[in-house]
């Protein structure tokens, strides 16, 4: 049996959880601009206790065990594929759009990198 290809755009709570649940059953590709998942509810505690910052920042390259994470920005989504700003195209049998919200620091990174979030959280 051929495994279905699932492309998930957005690595927030929903995108990440869908990827984790489906990676054992399908070829999962998670597309996310940021280099790390940040737990927004825990960011409130990290504002009070900055030593917790390392515990709430989870690099995407360690989150999936079978699926792949692609760092990039989706610019086009059709019924059968997702195209990134880089020009890379990811074909899919199913596409999940889970881009989430757009509010930023102190609870979510405003930039794409872990360092951006650390700097915003330190202010």
CSV table of N, CA, C and O in Angstrom, one decimal:
chain,number,residue,atom,x,y,z
A,1,UNK,N,0.8,-1.2,0.0
A,1,UNK,CA,0.0,0.0,0.0
A,1,UNK,C,0.9,1.2,0.0
A,1,UNK,O,1.8,1.4,0.8
A,2,UNK,N,0.6,2.2,-0.9
A,2,UNK,CA,1.3,3.4,-1.0
A,2,UNK,C,0.9,4.4,0.1
A,2,UNK,O,-0.3,4.6,0.3
A,3,UNK,N,1.9,4.9,0.8
A,3,UNK,CA,1.6,5.9,1.9
A,3,UNK,C,1.2,7.2,1.3
A,3,UNK,O,1.8,7.7,0.3
A,4,UNK,N,0.1,7.8,1.8
A,4,UNK,CA,-0.3,9.1,1.4
A,4,UNK,C,0.7,10.2,1.8
A,4,UNK,O,1.3,10.0,2.8
A,5,UNK,N,0.8,11.2,1.0
A,5,UNK,CA,1.6,12.4,1.3
A,5,UNK,C,0.7,13.5,1.9
A,5,UNK,O,-0.2,13.9,1.3
A,6,UNK,N,1.1,13.9,3.1
A,6,UNK,CA,0.4,15.0,3.8
A,6,UNK,C,1.4,16.1,4.0
A,6,UNK,O,2.5,15.9,4.6
A,7,UNK,N,1.0,17.3,3.5
A,7,UNK,CA,1.8,18.5,3.7
A,7,UNK,C,1.0,19.4,4.7
A,7,UNK,O,-0.1,19.7,4.5
A,8,UNK,N,1.7,19.8,5.8
A,8,UNK,CA,1.1,20.7,6.8
A,8,UNK,C,1.8,22.0,6.7
A,8,UNK,O,3.0,22.1,6.9
A,9,UNK,N,1.0,23.1,6.5
A,9,UNK,CA,1.6,24.4,6.5
A,9,UNK,C,1.3,25.1,7.8
A,9,UNK,O,0.1,25.3,8.2
A,10,UNK,N,2.3,25.3,8.6
A,10,UNK,CA,2.2,25.9,9.9
A,10,UNK,C,2.5,24.9,11.0
A,10,UNK,O,1.9,23.9,11.1
A,11,UNK,N,3.5,25.3,11.9
A,11,UNK,CA,4.0,24.4,12.9
A,11,UNK,C,3.6,24.9,14.3
A,11,UNK,O,4.3,24.6,15.3
A,12,UNK,N,2.4,25.5,14.5
A,12,UNK,CA,2.0,25.9,15.8
A,12,UNK,C,1.4,24.6,16.4
A,12,UNK,O,1.6,23.5,16.0
A,13,UNK,N,0.6,24.9,17.5
A,13,UNK,CA,0.0,23.7,18.2
A,13,UNK,C,-0.7,22.8,17.3
A,13,UNK,O,-0.5,21.6,17.3
A,14,UNK,N,-1.6,23.3,16.5
A,14,UNK,CA,-2.4,22.4,15.6
A,14,UNK,C,-1.6,21.7,14.6
A,14,UNK,O,-1.6,20.5,14.4
A,15,UNK,N,-0.8,22.5,13.9
A,15,UNK,CA,0.1,21.9,12.8
A,15,UNK,C,1.0,20.8,13.4
A,15,UNK,O,1.2,19.7,12.8
A,16,UNK,N,1.6,21.1,14.5
A,16,UNK,CA,2.6,20.2,15.1
A,16,UNK,C,1.8,18.9,15.6
A,16,UNK,O,2.3,17.8,15.4
A,17,UNK,N,0.7,19.1,16.2
A,17,UNK,CA,0.0,17.9,16.8
A,17,UNK,C,-0.5,17.0,15.6
A,17,UNK,O,-0.5,15.8,15.7
A,18,UNK,N,-1.0,17.6,14.5
A,18,UNK,CA,-1.5,16.9,13.4
A,18,UNK,C,-0.3,16.1,12.8
A,18,UNK,O,-0.4,14.9,12.5
A,19,UNK,N,0.8,16.8,12.7
A,19,UNK,CA,2.0,16.1,12.1
A,19,UNK,C,2.5,14.9,13.0
A,19,UNK,O,2.8,13.8,12.5
A,20,UNK,N,2.5,15.1,14.3
A,20,UNK,CA,2.9,14.0,15.2
A,20,UNK,C,1.9,12.9,15.1
A,20,UNK,O,2.3,11.7,15.2
A,21,UNK,N,0.6,13.1,15.0
A,21,UNK,CA,-0.4,12.0,15.0
A,21,UNK,C,-0.3,11.3,13.7
A,21,UNK,O,-0.6,10.1,13.7
A,22,UNK,N,0.0,12.0,12.6
A,22,UNK,CA,-0.1,11.3,11.3
A,22,UNK,C,1.2,10.7,10.8
A,22,UNK,O,1.2,9.9,9.8
A,23,UNK,N,2.3,11.1,11.4
A,23,UNK,CA,3.6,10.7,10.8
A,23,UNK,C,3.8,9.2,10.8
A,23,UNK,O,4.6,8.7,9.9
A,24,UNK,N,3.2,8.5,11.6
A,24,UNK,CA,3.3,7.0,11.6
A,24,UNK,C,2.5,6.4,10.5
A,24,UNK,O,2.7,5.2,10.2
A,25,UNK,N,1.5,7.1,10.0
A,25,UNK,CA,0.6,6.5,9.0
A,25,UNK,C,0.7,7.1,7.6
A,25,UNK,O,0.1,6.6,6.7
A,26,UNK,N,1.5,8.2,7.4
A,26,UNK,CA,1.6,8.8,6.1
A,26,UNK,C,3.0,9.5,6.0
A,26,UNK,O,3.7,9.6,7.0
A,27,UNK,N,3.4,9.9,4.8
A,27,UNK,CA,4.6,10.6,4.6
A,27,UNK,C,4.2,12.1,4.9
A,27,UNK,O,3.6,12.8,4.1
A,28,UNK,N,4.7,12.6,6.1
A,28,UNK,CA,4.3,13.9,6.6
A,28,UNK,C,5.4,14.9,6.3
A,28,UNK,O,6.6,14.6,6.7
A,29,UNK,N,5.1,16.0,5.8
A,29,UNK,CA,6.0,17.2,5.6
A,29,UNK,C,5.4,18.4,6.3
A,29,UNK,O,4.3,18.8,6.0
A,30,UNK,N,6.1,18.9,7.3
A,30,UNK,CA,5.6,20.1,8.1
A,30,UNK,C,6.4,21.3,7.6
A,30,UNK,O,7.6,21.2,7.6
A,31,UNK,N,5.7,22.3,7.1
A,31,UNK,CA,6.4,23.5,6.6
A,31,UNK,C,6.2,24.6,7.6
A,31,UNK,O,5.0,24.9,7.9
A,32,UNK,N,7.3,25.1,8.0
A,32,UNK,CA,7.2,26.2,9.1
A,32,UNK,C,8.3,27.2,8.8
A,32,UNK,O,9.5,26.8,8.5
A,33,UNK,N,8.0,28.5,9.0
A,33,UNK,CA,9.0,29.5,8.8
A,33,UNK,C,10.1,29.6,10.0
A,33,UNK,O,11.2,29.9,9.8
A,34,UNK,N,9.6,29.3,11.2
A,34,UNK,CA,10.4,29.5,12.3
A,34,UNK,C,11.3,28.3,12.5
A,34,UNK,O,11.0,27.2,12.1
A,35,UNK,N,12.4,28.4,13.3
A,35,UNK,CA,13.3,27.3,13.5
A,35,UNK,C,12.9,26.6,14.8
A,35,UNK,O,13.4,25.5,15.0
A,36,UNK,N,12.0,27.1,15.6
A,36,UNK,CA,11.6,26.4,16.8
A,36,UNK,C,10.2,26.7,17.2
A,36,UNK,O,9.6,27.7,16.8
A,37,UNK,N,9.6,25.7,17.8
A,37,UNK,CA,8.2,25.8,18.4
A,37,UNK,C,8.4,26.4,19.8
A,37,UNK,O,9.2,26.0,20.6
A,38,UNK,N,7.6,27.4,20.0
A,38,UNK,CA,7.6,28.1,21.4
A,38,UNK,C,6.2,27.9,22.0
A,38,UNK,O,5.2,28.1,21.4
A,39,UNK,N,6.2,27.4,23.2
A,39,UNK,CA,4.9,27.2,24.0
A,39,UNK,C,4.4,28.5,24.5
A,39,UNK,O,4.9,28.9,25.6
A,40,UNK,N,3.5,29.2,23.9
A,40,UNK,CA,3.0,30.5,24.3
A,40,UNK,C,2.5,30.5,25.7
A,40,UNK,O,2.9,31.5,26.5
A,41,UNK,N,1.7,29.6,26.2
A,41,UNK,CA,1.3,29.7,27.6
A,41,UNK,C,2.5,29.7,28.6
A,41,UNK,O,2.5,30.4,29.6
A,42,UNK,N,3.5,28.9,28.3
A,42,UNK,CA,4.7,28.8,29.2
A,42,UNK,C,5.5,30.1,29.1
A,42,UNK,O,6.3,30.4,30.0
A,43,UNK,N,5.4,30.9,28.0
A,43,UNK,CA,6.1,32.1,27.9
A,43,UNK,C,5.8,33.1,29.0
A,43,UNK,O,6.6,33.9,29.4
A,44,UNK,N,4.6,33.0,29.5
A,44,UNK,CA,4.2,33.9,30.6
A,44,UNK,C,5.1,33.7,31.8
A,44,UNK,O,5.6,34.6,32.4
A,45,UNK,N,5.2,32.4,32.1
A,45,UNK,CA,6.1,32.0,33.2
A,45,UNK,C,7.5,32.4,33.0
A,45,UNK,O,8.3,32.8,33.9
A,46,UNK,N,8.0,32.3,31.7
A,46,UNK,CA,9.4,32.6,31.4
A,46,UNK,C,9.6,34.1,31.5
A,46,UNK,O,10.8,34.5,31.7
A,47,UNK,N,8.6,34.9,31.4
A,47,UNK,CA,8.8,36.4,31.6
A,47,UNK,C,9.2,36.6,33.1
A,47,UNK,O,10.0,37.5,33.4
A,48,UNK,N,8.6,35.9,34.0
A,48,UNK,CA,8.9,36.0,35.4
A,48,UNK,C,10.2,35.3,35.8
A,48,UNK,O,10.9,35.8,36.6
A,49,UNK,N,10.4,34.1,35.2
A,49,UNK,CA,11.6,33.4,35.5
A,49,UNK,C,12.3,33.0,34.1
A,49,UNK,O,12.1,32.0,33.5
A,50,UNK,N,13.2,33.9,33.7
A,50,UNK,CA,13.9,33.7,32.4
A,50,UNK,C,14.7,32.4,32.3
A,50,UNK,O,15.0,32.0,31.2
A,51,UNK,N,15.0,31.8,33.4
A,51,UNK,CA,15.7,30.5,33.3
A,51,UNK,C,14.8,29.4,32.7
A,51,UNK,O,15.4,28.4,32.2
A,52,UNK,N,13.5,29.6,32.6
A,52,UNK,CA,12.6,28.6,31.9
A,52,UNK,C,12.6,28.7,30.4
A,52,UNK,O,12.1,27.9,29.7
A,53,UNK,N,13.3,29.8,29.9
A,53,UNK,CA,13.2,30.0,28.4
A,53,UNK,C,13.7,28.8,27.6
A,53,UNK,O,13.0,28.4,26.6
A,54,UNK,N,14.8,28.2,28.0
A,54,UNK,CA,15.3,27.0,27.3
A,54,UNK,C,14.3,25.9,27.3
A,54,UNK,O,14.3,25.0,26.4
A,55,UNK,N,13.4,25.8,28.3
A,55,UNK,CA,12.5,24.7,28.3
A,55,UNK,C,11.2,24.9,27.5
A,55,UNK,O,10.5,23.9,27.1
A,56,UNK,N,11.0,26.1,27.1
A,56,UNK,CA,9.8,26.4,26.3
A,56,UNK,C,10.1,26.6,24.8
A,56,UNK,O,9.2,26.7,24.0
A,57,UNK,N,11.3,26.5,24.4
A,57,UNK,CA,11.8,26.7,23.0
A,57,UNK,C,12.2,25.3,22.6
A,57,UNK,O,13.2,24.7,23.1
A,58,UNK,N,11.4,24.7,21.6
A,58,UNK,CA,11.7,23.4,21.1
A,58,UNK,C,12.1,23.4,19.6
A,58,UNK,O,11.2,23.7,18.8
A,59,UNK,N,13.3,23.2,19.2
A,59,UNK,CA,13.7,23.3,17.8
A,59,UNK,C,12.9,22.2,17.0
A,59,UNK,O,12.7,21.1,17.4
A,60,UNK,N,12.4,22.7,15.9
A,60,UNK,CA,11.6,21.8,15.0
A,60,UNK,C,12.3,20.6,14.5
A,60,UNK,O,11.7,19.5,14.3
A,61,UNK,N,13.7,20.7,14.4
A,61,UNK,CA,14.4,19.5,13.9
A,61,UNK,C,14.4,18.3,14.8
A,61,UNK,O,14.9,17.3,14.5
A,62,UNK,N,13.9,18.5,16.0
A,62,UNK,CA,13.8,17.4,17.0
A,62,UNK,C,12.4,17.0,17.3
A,62,UNK,O,12.2,16.1,18.1
A,63,UNK,N,11.4,17.6,16.7
A,63,UNK,CA,10.0,17.3,17.1
A,63,UNK,C,9.4,16.1,16.4
A,63,UNK,O,8.6,15.4,17.0
A,64,UNK,N,9.7,15.8,15.2
A,64,UNK,CA,9.2,14.7,14.5
A,64,UNK,C,10.2,13.6,14.4
A,64,UNK,O,11.4,13.8,14.2
A,65,UNK,N,9.7,12.3,14.5
A,65,UNK,CA,10.7,11.2,14.4
A,65,UNK,C,10.7,10.5,13.1
A,65,UNK,O,11.7,10.0,12.7
A,66,UNK,N,9.5,10.6,12.3
A,66,UNK,CA,9.4,10.0,11.0
A,66,UNK,C,9.2,11.0,9.9
A,66,UNK,O,9.6,10.8,8.8
A,67,UNK,N,8.5,12.1,10.2
A,67,UNK,CA,8.2,13.1,9.2
A,67,UNK,C,9.3,14.0,9.0
A,67,UNK,O,10.3,14.0,9.7
A,68,UNK,N,9.2,14.9,8.0
A,68,UNK,CA,10.2,15.9,7.8
A,68,UNK,C,9.7,17.3,8.1
A,68,UNK,O,8.5,17.6,7.9
A,69,UNK,N,10.6,18.1,8.6
A,69,UNK,CA,10.3,19.6,8.8
A,69,UNK,C,11.0,20.4,7.7
A,69,UNK,O,12.3,20.2,7.6
A,70,UNK,N,10.3,21.2,7.0
A,70,UNK,CA,11.0,22.1,6.0
A,70,UNK,C,10.8,23.5,6.5
A,70,UNK,O,9.7,23.9,6.8
A,71,UNK,N,11.9,24.2,6.6
A,71,UNK,CA,11.8,25.6,7.0
A,71,UNK,C,11.7,26.4,5.8
A,71,UNK,O,12.5,26.5,4.9
A,72,UNK,N,10.5,27.1,5.7
A,72,UNK,CA,10.3,28.0,4.6
A,72,UNK,C,8.9,28.7,4.7
A,72,UNK,O,8.2,28.4,5.7
A,73,UNK,N,8.6,29.5,3.8
A,73,UNK,CA,7.3,30.2,3.7
A,73,UNK,C,6.5,29.8,2.5
A,73,UNK,O,7.0,29.9,1.4
A,74,UNK,N,5.3,29.3,2.8
A,74,UNK,CA,4.5,28.9,1.7
A,74,UNK,C,3.9,30.2,1.0
A,74,UNK,O,3.4,31.1,1.7
A,75,UNK,N,4.0,30.2,-0.3
A,75,UNK,CA,3.4,31.3,-1.0
A,75,UNK,C,2.3,30.9,-1.9
A,75,UNK,O,1.5,31.8,-2.4
A,76,UNK,N,2.1,29.6,-2.1
A,76,UNK,CA,1.0,29.2,-3.0
A,76,UNK,C,0.6,27.8,-2.5
A,76,UNK,O,1.4,26.9,-2.3
A,77,UNK,N,-0.8,27.6,-2.5
A,77,UNK,CA,-1.3,26.3,-2.1
A,77,UNK,C,-2.4,26.0,-3.1
A,77,UNK,O,-3.3,26.7,-3.4
A,78,UNK,N,-2.2,24.8,-3.8
A,78,UNK,CA,-3.2,24.3,-4.7
A,78,UNK,C,-3.9,23.1,-4.2
A,78,UNK,O,-3.6,22.7,-3.0
A,79,UNK,N,-4.7,22.4,-5.0
A,79,UNK,CA,-5.3,21.2,-4.5
A,79,UNK,C,-4.3,20.1,-4.4
A,79,UNK,O,-4.6,19.1,-3.6
A,80,UNK,N,-3.2,20.2,-5.0
A,80,UNK,CA,-2.3,19.1,-5.0
A,80,UNK,C,-0.8,19.4,-4.6
A,80,UNK,O,0.0,18.4,-4.5
A,81,UNK,N,-0.5,20.6,-4.3
A,81,UNK,CA,0.8,20.9,-3.8
A,81,UNK,C,0.9,22.3,-3.1
A,81,UNK,O,0.0,23.1,-3.2
A,82,UNK,N,2.1,22.4,-2.5
A,82,UNK,CA,2.4,23.7,-1.8
A,82,UNK,C,3.7,24.2,-2.3
A,82,UNK,O,4.7,23.4,-2.5
A,83,UNK,N,3.8,25.4,-2.7
A,83,UNK,CA,5.0,26.0,-3.3
A,83,UNK,C,5.5,27.0,-2.2
A,83,UNK,O,4.8,27.8,-1.7
A,84,UNK,N,6.8,26.9,-2.0
A,84,UNK,CA,7.5,27.8,-1.0
A,84,UNK,C,8.1,29.0,-1.7
A,84,UNK,O,8.3,29.0,-3.0
A,85,UNK,N,8.4,30.0,-1.0
A,85,UNK,CA,9.0,31.2,-1.5
A,85,UNK,C,10.3,30.9,-2.2
A,85,UNK,O,10.7,31.6,-3.2
A,86,UNK,N,11.0,29.9,-1.8
A,86,UNK,CA,12.3,29.4,-2.5
A,86,UNK,C,12.0,28.8,-3.8
A,86,UNK,O,13.0,28.6,-4.6
A,87,UNK,N,10.8,28.5,-4.2
A,87,UNK,CA,10.5,27.9,-5.4
A,87,UNK,C,10.3,26.4,-5.3
A,87,UNK,O,9.8,25.7,-6.2
A,88,UNK,N,10.6,25.8,-4.1
A,88,UNK,CA,10.5,24.4,-3.9
A,88,UNK,C,9.0,24.1,-3.9
A,88,UNK,O,8.2,24.8,-3.4
A,89,UNK,N,8.6,22.9,-4.5
A,89,UNK,CA,7.2,22.5,-4.6
A,89,UNK,C,7.1,21.1,-3.9
A,89,UNK,O,7.9,20.2,-4.1
A,90,UNK,N,6.1,21.0,-3.0
A,90,UNK,CA,5.8,19.8,-2.2
A,90,UNK,C,4.5,19.3,-2.6
A,90,UNK,O,3.4,19.8,-2.2
A,91,UNK,N,4.5,18.2,-3.4
A,91,UNK,CA,3.2,17.5,-3.8
A,91,UNK,C,2.6,16.9,-2.6
A,91,UNK,O,3.3,16.4,-1.7
A,92,UNK,N,1.2,16.8,-2.6
A,92,UNK,CA,0.5,16.2,-1.5
A,92,UNK,C,-0.8,15.6,-1.9
A,92,UNK,O,-1.5,16.1,-2.8
A,93,UNK,N,-1.2,14.5,-1.2
A,93,UNK,CA,-2.5,13.9,-1.4
A,93,UNK,C,-3.5,14.7,-0.5
A,93,UNK,O,-4.7,14.9,-0.9
A,94,UNK,N,-3.0,15.2,0.6
A,94,UNK,CA,-3.8,16.0,1.5
A,94,UNK,C,-2.9,17.2,2.0
A,94,UNK,O,-1.8,17.0,2.3
A,95,UNK,N,-3.6,18.4,2.2
A,95,UNK,CA,-2.9,19.6,2.7
A,95,UNK,C,-3.6,20.1,3.8
A,95,UNK,O,-4.9,20.3,3.8
A,96,UNK,N,-2.9,20.4,4.9
A,96,UNK,CA,-3.5,21.0,6.1
A,96,UNK,C,-2.9,22.4,6.3
A,96,UNK,O,-1.7,22.5,6.3
A,97,UNK,N,-3.8,23.4,6.3
A,97,UNK,CA,-3.4,24.7,6.5
A,97,UNK,C,-3.7,25.1,8.0
A,97,UNK,O,-4.8,25.2,8.4
A,98,UNK,N,-2.6,25.2,8.7
A,98,UNK,CA,-2.7,25.5,10.2
A,98,UNK,C,-1.7,26.7,10.5
A,98,UNK,O,-0.8,26.5,11.3
A,99,UNK,N,-2.0,27.8,9.9
A,99,UNK,CA,-1.1,28.9,10.1
A,99,UNK,C,-1.2,29.7,11.4
A,99,UNK,O,-0.3,30.5,11.7
A,100,UNK,N,-2.2,29.5,12.1
A,100,UNK,CA,-2.3,30.0,13.5
A,100,UNK,C,-2.6,31.5,13.5
A,100,UNK,O,-3.0,32.1,12.5
A,101,UNK,N,-2.2,32.2,14.6
A,101,UNK,CA,-2.4,33.6,14.8
A,101,UNK,C,-1.1,34.3,14.5
A,101,UNK,O,-0.1,33.8,14.4
A,102,UNK,N,-1.2,35.7,14.5
A,102,UNK,CA,-0.1,36.5,14.2
A,102,UNK,C,0.5,37.4,15.3
A,102,UNK,O,1.3,38.2,15.0
A,103,UNK,N,-0.1,37.3,16.5
A,103,UNK,CA,0.4,38.2,17.5
A,103,UNK,C,1.9,37.7,17.9
A,103,UNK,O,2.2,36.6,17.7
A,104,UNK,N,2.6,38.6,18.4
A,104,UNK,CA,4.0,38.3,18.7
A,104,UNK,C,4.4,38.4,20.1
A,104,UNK,O,3.6,38.4,21.0
A,105,UNK,N,5.7,38.6,20.4
A,105,UNK,CA,6.3,38.7,21.7
A,105,UNK,C,5.5,39.5,22.6
A,105,UNK,O,4.8,40.5,22.2
A,106,UNK,N,5.4,39.3,23.9
A,106,UNK,CA,6.3,38.4,24.6
A,106,UNK,C,5.9,36.9,24.6
A,106,UNK,O,6.6,36.1,25.2
A,107,UNK,N,4.8,36.6,23.9
A,107,UNK,CA,4.3,35.2,24.0
A,107,UNK,C,4.6,34.3,22.8
A,107,UNK,O,4.5,33.1,22.9
A,108,UNK,N,4.9,35.0,21.7
A,108,UNK,CA,5.3,34.2,20.5
A,108,UNK,C,6.4,35.0,19.8
A,108,UNK,O,6.5,36.2,19.9
A,109,UNK,N,7.3,34.3,19.1
A,109,UNK,CA,8.4,34.9,18.4
A,109,UNK,C,7.9,35.8,17.3
A,109,UNK,O,7.0,35.5,16.6
A,110,UNK,N,8.4,37.0,17.2
A,110,UNK,CA,8.1,37.9,16.1
A,110,UNK,C,8.9,37.6,14.9
A,110,UNK,O,8.5,37.8,13.8
A,111,UNK,N,10.1,37.1,15.1
A,111,UNK,CA,11.0,36.8,14.0
A,111,UNK,C,11.0,35.3,13.7
A,111,UNK,O,10.2,34.6,14.3
A,112,UNK,N,12.0,34.8,12.9
A,112,UNK,CA,12.0,33.4,12.5
A,112,UNK,C,13.0,32.6,13.4
A,112,UNK,O,12.9,31.4,13.3
A,113,UNK,N,13.8,33.2,14.2
A,113,UNK,CA,14.9,32.5,14.9
A,113,UNK,C,14.7,32.5,16.4
A,113,UNK,O,14.0,33.3,16.9
A,114,UNK,N,15.3,31.5,17.0
A,114,UNK,CA,15.3,31.4,18.4
A,114,UNK,C,16.0,32.6,19.1
A,114,UNK,O,15.5,33.1,20.0
A,115,UNK,N,17.0,33.1,18.4
A,115,UNK,CA,17.7,34.3,19.0
A,115,UNK,C,16.8,35.5,19.0
A,115,UNK,O,16.8,36.3,19.9
A,116,UNK,N,16.0,35.7,17.9
A,116,UNK,CA,15.0,36.8,17.9
A,116,UNK,C,14.1,36.7,19.1
A,116,UNK,O,13.8,37.7,19.7
A,117,UNK,N,13.6,35.5,19.4
A,117,UNK,CA,12.6,35.3,20.5
A,117,UNK,C,13.3,35.6,21.8
A,117,UNK,O,12.8,36.3,22.7
A,118,UNK,N,14.5,35.1,22.0
A,118,UNK,CA,15.3,35.4,23.2
A,118,UNK,C,15.5,36.9,23.5
A,118,UNK,O,15.3,37.3,24.6
A,119,UNK,N,15.8,37.6,22.4
A,119,UNK,CA,16.1,39.0,22.5
A,119,UNK,C,14.8,39.7,22.9
A,119,UNK,O,14.8,40.6,23.7
A,120,UNK,N,13.7,39.4,22.2
A,120,UNK,CA,12.4,40.0,22.5
A,120,UNK,C,11.9,39.7,24.0
A,120,UNK,O,11.3,40.5,24.6
A,121,UNK,N,12.2,38.5,24.4
A,121,UNK,CA,11.8,38.1,25.8
A,121,UNK,C,12.6,38.7,26.9
A,121,UNK,O,12.2,38.8,28.0
A,122,UNK,N,13.8,39.1,26.5
A,122,UNK,CA,14.7,39.8,27.5
A,122,UNK,C,14.4,41.2,27.7
A,122,UNK,O,14.9,41.8,28.7
A,123,UNK,N,13.6,41.8,26.9
A,123,UNK,CA,13.3,43.3,27.0
A,123,UNK,C,12.3,43.5,28.0
A,123,UNK,O,11.4,42.8,28.4
